[in-house]
Every structure is written in structure tokens, then in C-alpha cells.
mmCIF file of C-alpha atoms and ligand atoms in Angstrom:
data_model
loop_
_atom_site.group_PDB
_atom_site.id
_atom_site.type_symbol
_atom_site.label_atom_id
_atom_site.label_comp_id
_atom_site.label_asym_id
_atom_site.label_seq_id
_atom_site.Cartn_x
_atom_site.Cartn_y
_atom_site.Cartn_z
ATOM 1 C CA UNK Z 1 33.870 23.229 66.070
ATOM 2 C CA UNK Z 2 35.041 25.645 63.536
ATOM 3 C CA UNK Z 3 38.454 25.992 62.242
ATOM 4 C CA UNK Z 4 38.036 29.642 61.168
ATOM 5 C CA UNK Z 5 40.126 32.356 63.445
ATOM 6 C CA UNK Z 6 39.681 35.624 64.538
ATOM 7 C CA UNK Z 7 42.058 37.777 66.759
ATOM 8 C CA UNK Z 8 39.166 40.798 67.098
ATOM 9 C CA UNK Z 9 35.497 40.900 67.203
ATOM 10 C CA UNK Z 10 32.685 43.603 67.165
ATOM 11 C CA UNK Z 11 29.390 42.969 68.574
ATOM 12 C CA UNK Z 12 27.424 45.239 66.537
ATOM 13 C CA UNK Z 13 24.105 47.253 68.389
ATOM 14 C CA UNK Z 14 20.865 48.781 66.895
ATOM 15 C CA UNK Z 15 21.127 50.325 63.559
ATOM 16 C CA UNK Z 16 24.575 48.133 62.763
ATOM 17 C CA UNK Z 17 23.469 44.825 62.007
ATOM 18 C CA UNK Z 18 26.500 44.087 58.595
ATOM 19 C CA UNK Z 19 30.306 45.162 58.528
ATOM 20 C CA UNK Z 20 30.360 45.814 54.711
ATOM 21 C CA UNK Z 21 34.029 47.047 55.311
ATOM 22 C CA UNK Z 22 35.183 43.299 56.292
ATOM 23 C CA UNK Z 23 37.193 41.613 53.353
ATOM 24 C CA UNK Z 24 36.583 38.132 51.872
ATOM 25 C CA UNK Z 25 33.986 37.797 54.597
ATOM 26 C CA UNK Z 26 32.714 34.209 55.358
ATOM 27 C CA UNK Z 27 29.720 33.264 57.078
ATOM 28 C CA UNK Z 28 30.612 31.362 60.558
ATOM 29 C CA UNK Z 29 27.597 29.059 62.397
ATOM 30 C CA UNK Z 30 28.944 28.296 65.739
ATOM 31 C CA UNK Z 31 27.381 26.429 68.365
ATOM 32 C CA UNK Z 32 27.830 26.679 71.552
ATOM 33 C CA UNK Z 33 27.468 25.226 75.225
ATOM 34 C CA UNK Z 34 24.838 27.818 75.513
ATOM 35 C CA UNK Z 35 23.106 27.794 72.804
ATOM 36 C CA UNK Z 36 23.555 29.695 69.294
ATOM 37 C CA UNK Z 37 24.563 32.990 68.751
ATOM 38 C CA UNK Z 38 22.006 36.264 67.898
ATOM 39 C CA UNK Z 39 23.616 35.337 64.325
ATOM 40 C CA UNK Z 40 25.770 33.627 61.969
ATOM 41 C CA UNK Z 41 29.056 35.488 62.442
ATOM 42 C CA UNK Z 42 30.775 36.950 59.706
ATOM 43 C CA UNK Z 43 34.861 36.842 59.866
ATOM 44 C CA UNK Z 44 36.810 38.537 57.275
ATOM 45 C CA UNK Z 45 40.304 40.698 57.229
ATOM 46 C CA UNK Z 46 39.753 44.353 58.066
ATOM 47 C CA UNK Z 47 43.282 46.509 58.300
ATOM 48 C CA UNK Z 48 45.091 42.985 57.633
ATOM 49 C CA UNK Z 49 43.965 41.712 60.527
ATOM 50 C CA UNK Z 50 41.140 38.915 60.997
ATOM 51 C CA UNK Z 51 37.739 39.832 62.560
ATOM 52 C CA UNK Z 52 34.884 38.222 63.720
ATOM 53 C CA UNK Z 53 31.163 40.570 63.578
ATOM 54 C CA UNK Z 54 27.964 39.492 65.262
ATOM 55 C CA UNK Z 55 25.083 41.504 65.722
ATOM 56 C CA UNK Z 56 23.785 41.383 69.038
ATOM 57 C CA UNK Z 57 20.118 41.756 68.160
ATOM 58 C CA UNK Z 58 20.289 39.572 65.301
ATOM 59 C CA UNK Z 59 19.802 40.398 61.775
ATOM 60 C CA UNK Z 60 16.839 42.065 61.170
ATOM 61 C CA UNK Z 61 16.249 43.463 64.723
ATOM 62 C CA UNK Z 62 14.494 40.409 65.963
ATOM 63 C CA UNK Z 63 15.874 39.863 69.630
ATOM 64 C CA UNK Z 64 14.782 41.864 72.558
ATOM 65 C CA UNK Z 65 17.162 43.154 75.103
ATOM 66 C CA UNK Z 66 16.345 40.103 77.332
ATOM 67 C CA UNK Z 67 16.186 37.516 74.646
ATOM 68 C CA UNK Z 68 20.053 38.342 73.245
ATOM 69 C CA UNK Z 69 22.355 34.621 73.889
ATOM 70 C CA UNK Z 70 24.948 36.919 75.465
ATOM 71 C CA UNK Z 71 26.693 33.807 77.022
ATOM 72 C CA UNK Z 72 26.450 32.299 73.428
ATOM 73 C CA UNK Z 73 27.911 35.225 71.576
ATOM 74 C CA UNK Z 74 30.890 35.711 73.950
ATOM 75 C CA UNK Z 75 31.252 32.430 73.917
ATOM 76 C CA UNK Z 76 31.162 32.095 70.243
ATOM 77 C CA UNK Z 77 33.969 34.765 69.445
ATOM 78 C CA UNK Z 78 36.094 33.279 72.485
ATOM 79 C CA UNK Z 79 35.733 29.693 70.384
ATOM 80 C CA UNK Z 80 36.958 31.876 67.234
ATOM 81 C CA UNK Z 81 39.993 32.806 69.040
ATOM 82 C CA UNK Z 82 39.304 36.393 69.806
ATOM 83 C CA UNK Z 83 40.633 38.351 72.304
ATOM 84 C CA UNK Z 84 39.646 41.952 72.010
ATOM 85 C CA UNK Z 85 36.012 42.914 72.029
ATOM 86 C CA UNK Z 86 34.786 46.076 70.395
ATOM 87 C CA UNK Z 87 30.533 46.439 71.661
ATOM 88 C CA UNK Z 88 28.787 48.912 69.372
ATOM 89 C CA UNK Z 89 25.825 50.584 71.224
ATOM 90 C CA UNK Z 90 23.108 53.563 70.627
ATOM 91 C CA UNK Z 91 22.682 55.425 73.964
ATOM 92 C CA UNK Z 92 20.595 57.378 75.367
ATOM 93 C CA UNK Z 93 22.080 60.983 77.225
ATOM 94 C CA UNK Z 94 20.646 61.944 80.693
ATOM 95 C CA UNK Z 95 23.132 65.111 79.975
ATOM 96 C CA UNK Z 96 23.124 68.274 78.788
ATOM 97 C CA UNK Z 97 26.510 68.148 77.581
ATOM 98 C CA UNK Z 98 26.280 64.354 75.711
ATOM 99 C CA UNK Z 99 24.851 65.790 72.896
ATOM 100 C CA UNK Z 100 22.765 62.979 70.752
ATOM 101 C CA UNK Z 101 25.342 62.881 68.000
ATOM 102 C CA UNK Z 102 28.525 62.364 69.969
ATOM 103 C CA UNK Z 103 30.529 59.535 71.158
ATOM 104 C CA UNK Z 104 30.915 57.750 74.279
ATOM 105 C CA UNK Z 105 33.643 55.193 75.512
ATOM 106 C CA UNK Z 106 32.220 54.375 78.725
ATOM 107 C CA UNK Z 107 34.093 53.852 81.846
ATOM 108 C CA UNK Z 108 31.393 52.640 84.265
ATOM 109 C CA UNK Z 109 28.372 50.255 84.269
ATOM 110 C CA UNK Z 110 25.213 50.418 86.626
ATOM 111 C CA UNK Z 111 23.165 47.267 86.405
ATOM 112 C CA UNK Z 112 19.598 48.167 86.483
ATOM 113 C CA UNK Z 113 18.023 45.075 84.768
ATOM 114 C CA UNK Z 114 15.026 42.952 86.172
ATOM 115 C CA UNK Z 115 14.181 39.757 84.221
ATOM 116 C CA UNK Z 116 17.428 37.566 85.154
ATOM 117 C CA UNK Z 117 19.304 37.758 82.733
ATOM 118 C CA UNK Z 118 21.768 34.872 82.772
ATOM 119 C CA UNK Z 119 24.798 36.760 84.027
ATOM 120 C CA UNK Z 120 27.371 33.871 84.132
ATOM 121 C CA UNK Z 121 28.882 31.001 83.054
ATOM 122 C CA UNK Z 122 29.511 29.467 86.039
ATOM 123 C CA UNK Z 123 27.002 27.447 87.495
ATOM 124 C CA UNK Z 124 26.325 23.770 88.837
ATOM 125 C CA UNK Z 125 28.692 22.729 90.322
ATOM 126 C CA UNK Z 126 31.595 25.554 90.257
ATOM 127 C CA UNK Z 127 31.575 29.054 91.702
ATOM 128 C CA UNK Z 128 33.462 31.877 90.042
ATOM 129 C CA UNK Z 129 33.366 35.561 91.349
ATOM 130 C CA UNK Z 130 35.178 37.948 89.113
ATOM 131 C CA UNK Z 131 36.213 41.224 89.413
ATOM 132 C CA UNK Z 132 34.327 43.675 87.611
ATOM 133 C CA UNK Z 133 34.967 46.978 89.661
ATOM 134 C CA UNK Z 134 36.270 47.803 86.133
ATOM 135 C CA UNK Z 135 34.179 46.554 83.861
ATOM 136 C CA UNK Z 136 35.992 47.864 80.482
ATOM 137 C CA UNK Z 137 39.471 46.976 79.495
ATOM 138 C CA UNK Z 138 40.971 50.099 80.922
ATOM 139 C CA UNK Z 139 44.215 49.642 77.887
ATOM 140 C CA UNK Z 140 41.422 48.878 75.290
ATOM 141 C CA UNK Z 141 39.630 51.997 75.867
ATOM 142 C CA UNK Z 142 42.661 54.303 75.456
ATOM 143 C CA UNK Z 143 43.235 52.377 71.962
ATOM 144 C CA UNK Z 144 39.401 53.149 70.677
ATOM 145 C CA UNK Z 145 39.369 57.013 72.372
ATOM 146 C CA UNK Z 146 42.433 57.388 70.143
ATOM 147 C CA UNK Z 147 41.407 55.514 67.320
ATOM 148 C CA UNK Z 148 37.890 57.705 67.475
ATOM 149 C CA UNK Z 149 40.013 61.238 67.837
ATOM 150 C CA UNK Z 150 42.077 60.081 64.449
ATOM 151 C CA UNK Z 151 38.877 58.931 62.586
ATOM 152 C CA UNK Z 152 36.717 61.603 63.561
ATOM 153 C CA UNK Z 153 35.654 65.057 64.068
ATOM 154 C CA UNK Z 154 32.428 64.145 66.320
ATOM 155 C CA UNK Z 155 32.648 64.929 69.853
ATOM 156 C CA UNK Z 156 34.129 62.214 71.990
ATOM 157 C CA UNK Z 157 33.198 61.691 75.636
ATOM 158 C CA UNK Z 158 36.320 59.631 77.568
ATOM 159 C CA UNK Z 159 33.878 58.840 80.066
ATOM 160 C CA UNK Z 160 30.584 57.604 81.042
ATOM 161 C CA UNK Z 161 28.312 55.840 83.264
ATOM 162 C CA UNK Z 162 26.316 53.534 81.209
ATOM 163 C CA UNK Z 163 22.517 52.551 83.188
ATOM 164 C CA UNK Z 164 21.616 49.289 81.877
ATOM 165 C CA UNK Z 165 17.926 48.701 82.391
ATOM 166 C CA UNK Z 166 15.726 45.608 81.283
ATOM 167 C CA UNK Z 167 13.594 47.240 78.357
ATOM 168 C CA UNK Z 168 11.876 46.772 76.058
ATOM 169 C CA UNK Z 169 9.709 49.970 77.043
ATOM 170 C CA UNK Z 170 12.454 53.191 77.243
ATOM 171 C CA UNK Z 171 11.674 54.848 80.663
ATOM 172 C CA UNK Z 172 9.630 56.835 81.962
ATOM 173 C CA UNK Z 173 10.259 60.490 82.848
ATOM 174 C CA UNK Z 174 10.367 59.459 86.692
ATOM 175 C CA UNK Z 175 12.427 56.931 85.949
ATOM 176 C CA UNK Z 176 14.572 58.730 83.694
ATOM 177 C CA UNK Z 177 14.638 62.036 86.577
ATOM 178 C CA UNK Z 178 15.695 59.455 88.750
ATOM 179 C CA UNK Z 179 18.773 58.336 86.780
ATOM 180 C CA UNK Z 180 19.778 61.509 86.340
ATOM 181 C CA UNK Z 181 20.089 61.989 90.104
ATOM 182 C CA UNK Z 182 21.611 59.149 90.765
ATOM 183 C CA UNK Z 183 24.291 61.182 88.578
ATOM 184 C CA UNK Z 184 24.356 58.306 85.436
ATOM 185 C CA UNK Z 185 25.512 59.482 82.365
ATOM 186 C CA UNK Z 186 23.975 57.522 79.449
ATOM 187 C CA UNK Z 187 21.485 54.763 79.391
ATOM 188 C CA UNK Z 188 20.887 51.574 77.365
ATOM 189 C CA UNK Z 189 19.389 47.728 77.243
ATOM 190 C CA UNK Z 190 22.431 45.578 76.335
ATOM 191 C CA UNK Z 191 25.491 46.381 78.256
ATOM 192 C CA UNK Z 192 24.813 43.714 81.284
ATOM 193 C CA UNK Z 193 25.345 41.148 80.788
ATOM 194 C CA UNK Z 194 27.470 41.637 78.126
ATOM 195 C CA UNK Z 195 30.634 43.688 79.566
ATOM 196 C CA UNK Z 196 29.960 40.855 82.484
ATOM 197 C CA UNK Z 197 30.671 37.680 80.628
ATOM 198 C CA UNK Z 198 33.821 39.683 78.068
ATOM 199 C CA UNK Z 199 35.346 39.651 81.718
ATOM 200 C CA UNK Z 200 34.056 35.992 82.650
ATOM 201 C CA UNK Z 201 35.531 34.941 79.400
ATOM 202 C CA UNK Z 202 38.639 37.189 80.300
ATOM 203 C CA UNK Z 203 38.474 38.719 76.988
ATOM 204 C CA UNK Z 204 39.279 42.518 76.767
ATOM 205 C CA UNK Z 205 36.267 44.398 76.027
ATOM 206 C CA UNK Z 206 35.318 48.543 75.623
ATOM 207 C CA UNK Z 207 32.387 50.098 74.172
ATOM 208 C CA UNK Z 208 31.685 52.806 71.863
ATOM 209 C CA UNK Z 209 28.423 54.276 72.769
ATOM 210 C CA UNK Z 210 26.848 56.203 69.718
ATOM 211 C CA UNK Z 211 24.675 58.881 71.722
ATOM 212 C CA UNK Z 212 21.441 58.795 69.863
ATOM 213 C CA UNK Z 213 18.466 60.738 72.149
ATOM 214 C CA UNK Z 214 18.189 62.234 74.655
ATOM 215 C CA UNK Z 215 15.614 60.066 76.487
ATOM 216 C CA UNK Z 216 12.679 61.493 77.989
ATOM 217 C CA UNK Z 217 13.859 63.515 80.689
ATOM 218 C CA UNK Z 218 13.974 67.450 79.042
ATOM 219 C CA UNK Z 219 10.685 69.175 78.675
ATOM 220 C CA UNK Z 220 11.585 71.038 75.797
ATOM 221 C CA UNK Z 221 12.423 67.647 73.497
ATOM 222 C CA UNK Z 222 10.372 64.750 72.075
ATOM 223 C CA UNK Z 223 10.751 61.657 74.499
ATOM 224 C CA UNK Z 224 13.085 58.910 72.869
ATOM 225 C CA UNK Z 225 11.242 56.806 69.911
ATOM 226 C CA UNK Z 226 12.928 53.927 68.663
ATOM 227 C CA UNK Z 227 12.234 55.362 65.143
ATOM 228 C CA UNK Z 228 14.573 58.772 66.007
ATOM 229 C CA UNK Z 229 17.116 56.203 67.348
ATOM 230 C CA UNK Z 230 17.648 54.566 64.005
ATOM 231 C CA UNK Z 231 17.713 57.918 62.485
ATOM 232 C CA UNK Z 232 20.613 58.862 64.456
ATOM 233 C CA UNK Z 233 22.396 55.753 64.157
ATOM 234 C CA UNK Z 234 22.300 55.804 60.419
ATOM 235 C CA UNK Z 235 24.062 59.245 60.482
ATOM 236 C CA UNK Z 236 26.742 58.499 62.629
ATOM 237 C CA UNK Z 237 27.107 54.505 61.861
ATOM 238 C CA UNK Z 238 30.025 55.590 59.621
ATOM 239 C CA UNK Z 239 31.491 57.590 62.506
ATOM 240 C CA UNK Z 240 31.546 53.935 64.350
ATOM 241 C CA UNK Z 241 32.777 52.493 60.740
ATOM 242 C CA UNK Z 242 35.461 54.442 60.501
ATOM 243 C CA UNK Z 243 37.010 54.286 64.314
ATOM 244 C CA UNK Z 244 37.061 50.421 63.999
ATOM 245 C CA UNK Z 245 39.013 50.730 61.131
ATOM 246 C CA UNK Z 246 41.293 53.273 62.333
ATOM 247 C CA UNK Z 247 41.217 50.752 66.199
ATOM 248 C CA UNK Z 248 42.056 47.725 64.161
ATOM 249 C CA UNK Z 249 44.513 48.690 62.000
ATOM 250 C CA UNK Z 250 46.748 50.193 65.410
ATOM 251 C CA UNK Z 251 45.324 47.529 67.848
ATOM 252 C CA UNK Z 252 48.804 45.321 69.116
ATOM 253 C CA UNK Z 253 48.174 41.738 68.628
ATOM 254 C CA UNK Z 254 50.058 40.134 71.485
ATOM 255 C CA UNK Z 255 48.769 42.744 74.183
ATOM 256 C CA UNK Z 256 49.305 41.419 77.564
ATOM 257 C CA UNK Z 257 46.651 42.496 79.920
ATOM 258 C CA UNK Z 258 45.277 41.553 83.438
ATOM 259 C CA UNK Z 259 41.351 40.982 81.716
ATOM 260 C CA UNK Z 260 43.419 38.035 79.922
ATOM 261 C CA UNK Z 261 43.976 36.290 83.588
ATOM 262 C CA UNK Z 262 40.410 37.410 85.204
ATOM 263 C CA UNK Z 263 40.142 34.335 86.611
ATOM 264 C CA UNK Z 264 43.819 33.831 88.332
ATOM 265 C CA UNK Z 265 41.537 34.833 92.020
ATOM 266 C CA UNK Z 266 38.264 34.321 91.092
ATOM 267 C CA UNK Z 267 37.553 30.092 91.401
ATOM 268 C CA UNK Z 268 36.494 29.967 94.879
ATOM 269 C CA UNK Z 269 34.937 25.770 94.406
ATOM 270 C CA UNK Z 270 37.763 23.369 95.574
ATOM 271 C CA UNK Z 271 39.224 21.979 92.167
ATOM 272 C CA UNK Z 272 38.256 18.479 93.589
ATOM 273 C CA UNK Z 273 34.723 19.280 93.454
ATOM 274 C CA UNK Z 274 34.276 20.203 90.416
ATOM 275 C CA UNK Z 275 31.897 17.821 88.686
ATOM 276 C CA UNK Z 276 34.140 16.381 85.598
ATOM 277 C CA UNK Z 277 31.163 17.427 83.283
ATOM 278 C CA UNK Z 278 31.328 20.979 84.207
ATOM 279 C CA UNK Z 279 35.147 20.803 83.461
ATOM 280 C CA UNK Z 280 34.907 19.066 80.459
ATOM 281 C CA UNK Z 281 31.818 21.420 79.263
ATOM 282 C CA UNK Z 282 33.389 24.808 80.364
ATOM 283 C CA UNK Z 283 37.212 23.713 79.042
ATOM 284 C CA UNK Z 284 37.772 26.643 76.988
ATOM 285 C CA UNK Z 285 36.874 29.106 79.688
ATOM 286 C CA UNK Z 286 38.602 27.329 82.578
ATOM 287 C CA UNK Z 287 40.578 24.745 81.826
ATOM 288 C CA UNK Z 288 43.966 25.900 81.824
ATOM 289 C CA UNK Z 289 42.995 27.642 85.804
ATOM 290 C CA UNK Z 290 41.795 24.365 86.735
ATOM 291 C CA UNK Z 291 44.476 22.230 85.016
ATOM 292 C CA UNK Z 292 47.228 24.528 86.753
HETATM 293 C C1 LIG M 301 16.506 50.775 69.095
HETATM 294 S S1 LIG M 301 16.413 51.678 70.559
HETATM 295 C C2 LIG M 301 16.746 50.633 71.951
HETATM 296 C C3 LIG M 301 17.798 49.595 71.752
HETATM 297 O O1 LIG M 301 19.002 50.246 71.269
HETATM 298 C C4 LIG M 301 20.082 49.898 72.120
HETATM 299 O O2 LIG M 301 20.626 48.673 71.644
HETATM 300 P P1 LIG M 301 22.171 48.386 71.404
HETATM 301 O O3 LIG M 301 22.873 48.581 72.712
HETATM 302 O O4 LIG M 301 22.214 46.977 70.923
HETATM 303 O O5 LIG M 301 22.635 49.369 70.350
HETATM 304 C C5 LIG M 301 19.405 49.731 73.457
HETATM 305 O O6 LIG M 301 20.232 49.083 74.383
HETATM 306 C C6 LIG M 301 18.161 48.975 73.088
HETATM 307 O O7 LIG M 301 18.403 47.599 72.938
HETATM 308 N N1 ADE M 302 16.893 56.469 75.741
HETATM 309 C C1 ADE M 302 17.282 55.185 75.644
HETATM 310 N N2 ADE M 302 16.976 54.306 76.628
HETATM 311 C C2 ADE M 302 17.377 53.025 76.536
HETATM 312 N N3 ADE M 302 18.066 52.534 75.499
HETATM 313 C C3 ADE M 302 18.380 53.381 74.510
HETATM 314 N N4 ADE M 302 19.062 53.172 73.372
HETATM 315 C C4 ADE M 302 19.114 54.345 72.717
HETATM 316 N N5 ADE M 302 18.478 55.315 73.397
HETATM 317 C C5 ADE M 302 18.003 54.727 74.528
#
């Protein structure tokens, strides 16, 4: 286990694989009960304050949507310390008025994915059900919408239902009609399970959704290419840059928030019953609930 710290991390999305800005950066392996990370983890000092960076897909772009650890990668900044998650993401708009070029902090997940995703931690042998009917740290995201109005002049959405769906293909322009009517608001590969487990691991968690395309739904524009979604994100990456900076540097240390006791309701297996090997493996997730 690592004795490096970090109070903050950033999971990092397409087109933001490096945090150049973080200062006397070191290289973290971490291993996990689940596996390794997409990455080595880099923690260094940004604003004075320590931070941990992974990039979800890996360096290089070399994980799929379905193949990201996400249990090992939350698990891995939890190990660090961390308790406030930043998720950078490119988007897709299925509205007019979420312009590709503009921000999103998204209030809202729909989970639309099909492969099985491993979507929690808890398995054999204890049974956890945790409320997500608010799936980002509600006082998180008012810290990055203001950080993002002082670091920027791009137009910032407050809010946003993000469609998750399995990938790797984007949609098609059924599917992406149908989205619209179901009245989503952006759509991506990545945020389920991720926002899922942040809550699991009661970490506080937001996103910053980078709107890149506008998928494939209008007539009158070029259906999404992965290509045009780099393009994007390279223009507006220091957009993203620049509101971390301006989010860490203001973020309190010593917030107190309910994500930080998700689990105080959510055990349902008798404490008894829980095999000791579960316990003992899952300790840094649940062992001060079931040691209460
Ligand atoms: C490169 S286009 C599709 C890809 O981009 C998004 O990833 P992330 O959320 O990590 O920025 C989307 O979810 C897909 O994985
Ligand atoms: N249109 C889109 N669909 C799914 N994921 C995306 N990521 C960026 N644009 C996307």
C-alpha cells in the first residue's frame, strides 16, 4: 500500500489523458482489491493542495467504455486518501441550446448501458443499496459551476441529464431521436458506473461535461466522429484546465457532507453474516459502518 496522499482527484476523459499543471508530480502504482487502475496515477500539489490524476481510458486511449477498472480507480484514489472527485468528460448534446463548445455540470444520470458493467463493490456475501437519487455531490457542483464562471468565459450549463450508454459504436439516429424524447440532455460512455461507485465509496463526486458534438440527431450536421470529438476537446481542454485550478485552489478541505456517510442506511446483510473475508477485503470502504 502506498504512503503517498491526496485530498482531491480528477479522473480525466477523452482528449485529457496528463495534468501538466500538477507540481512535483510523482508517479503512483496502486493495486487494488479489484484489480489495477486504467493507469499509474500521478499525485502532485496543484493550488497548494495535493492531487491525485488518473485517466479513465488509460494513457494512450487504450480502454473501451466497458473495459475501464472503474471499481479499481475509485478504489485507488479512496486508498490515496481522497475525498472529492472531479470526472472530466466529452459529451455529446441532444440540444439545440448545448452548443458543442460549452460546459456542462450535470445534475442527473440515466443508465442506459448493456454489457454488465460491474456496478458495485458489494458482493458475496454483503448487500449494500445506496442512495443515488442524487448521483452528484449536490455542494461539489456549486463549487465547480463557480469555479467554471471565474475561470471562464465559455457557456456554462448548471444542469444536465447525462444518458450513459454501453458504446463503443455512438448511436444511431433512432437511437439518438429517441433520447431526445425521452427529454435527456447530453450523452456519453463513462458516467455509470463511475458516479455509482464515487457514492459506494462515499466520496463526493461532480462532473464537468465538455460538450463536444452534437451526436447524430440534426439533419443539417455531420453525425458525431470520434476524430471531431478530439478536435473539440483539444480546444476547450484548457477551459477544463483552468476551472480545476480555479475549483482547487477554493475547494474547503474539511467539508462535511452527507456523500461522506452514504452508507450510514444502506448495509441491509446482518453484521453477523458477513463473511470475515469480505470484511477484512472491503475494510477501507466499510469498516468503520461495520465496526460501529
Ligand atoms: C472519443 S469519443 C467517445 C468517448 O468519449 C467519452 O469519454 P469520456 O467520458 O471518458 O470523456 C465517451 O464517454 C466515450 O468514452
Ligand atoms: N455523441 C456522443 N455519444 C457518446 N459519447 C460521446 N462522447 C462525446 N460525444 C459523444
Amino acid at each position: 500500500m502506498t504512503e503517498t496522499h491526496a485530498e482531491v482527484g480528477i479522473i480525466g476523459g477523452s482528449g485529457l489523458y496528463e495534468l501538466a499543471e500538477l507540481e512535483n508530480a510523482e508517479t503512483v502504482e496502486v493495486e487494488t482489491p479489484f484489480g489495477s487502475p486504467s493507469d499509474a496515477l500521478v499525485v502532485g500539489r496543484l493550488s497548494g493542495r495535493s492531487v491525485a490524476f488518473v485517466p479513465r481510458h488509460g494513457r494512450g486511449h487504450r480502454l473501451t467504455p466497458t473495459e475501464i477498472p472503474v471499481r479499481a480507480n475509485i478504489w485507488a484514489l479512496k486508498a490515496l486518501g481522497v475525498r472529492q472527485v472531479i470526472s472530466i468528460s466529452a459529451v455529446g448534446s441532444l440540444r439545440e441550446e448545448y452548443r458543442p463548445g460549452s460546459l456542462v455540470v450535470p445534475d442527473q444520470i440515466v443508465d442506459w448501458t448493456k454489457s454488465g458493467r460491474p456496478k458495485s463493490f458489494f458482493e458475496d456475501g454483503i448487500v449494500v443499496h445506496t442512495s443515488v437519487a442524487d448521483p452528484y455531490c449536490g455542494r461539489l457542483r456549486e463549487e465547480l459551476m463557480a469555479a467554471a464562471h471565474s475561470a471562464t468565459d465559455t457557456t456554462i450549463h448548471d444542469s444536465g441529464t447525462y444518458i450513459c450508454i454501453e458504446g463503443p459504436q455512438f448511436s444511431t439516429r433512432a437511437e439518438s431521436e429517441l433520447y431526445r424524447f425521452l427529454k435527456m440532455d447530453i450523452i456519453g460512455m463513462t458516467a455509470v458506473p463511475e458516479a455509482k461507485l464515487a457514492r459506494e465509496a462515499e466520496l463526493c463526486y461532480s462532473a464537468l461535461a465538455l460538450v463536444t458534438d452534437y451526436d447524430c440527431w440534426r439533419s443539417d450536421e455531420q453525425a458525431v466522429e470520434a476524430d471531431l470529438v478530439t478536435a473539440v476537446m483539444a480546444r476547450n481542454a484548457d477551459a477544463a484546465k483552468r476551472t480545476i485550478v480555479r475549483l482547487v485552489e477554493k475547494l474547503p478541505a474539511d467539508a462535511a457532507c452527507e456523500c461522506q456517510d452514504a452508507l450510514a442506511h444502506a448495509i441491509i446483510t446482518d453484521r453477523a453474516a458477513v463473511p470475515p473475508s469480505v470484511r477484512e477485503r472491503l475494510d477501507l470502504l466499510i469498516g468503520r459502518h461495520l465496526n460501529a
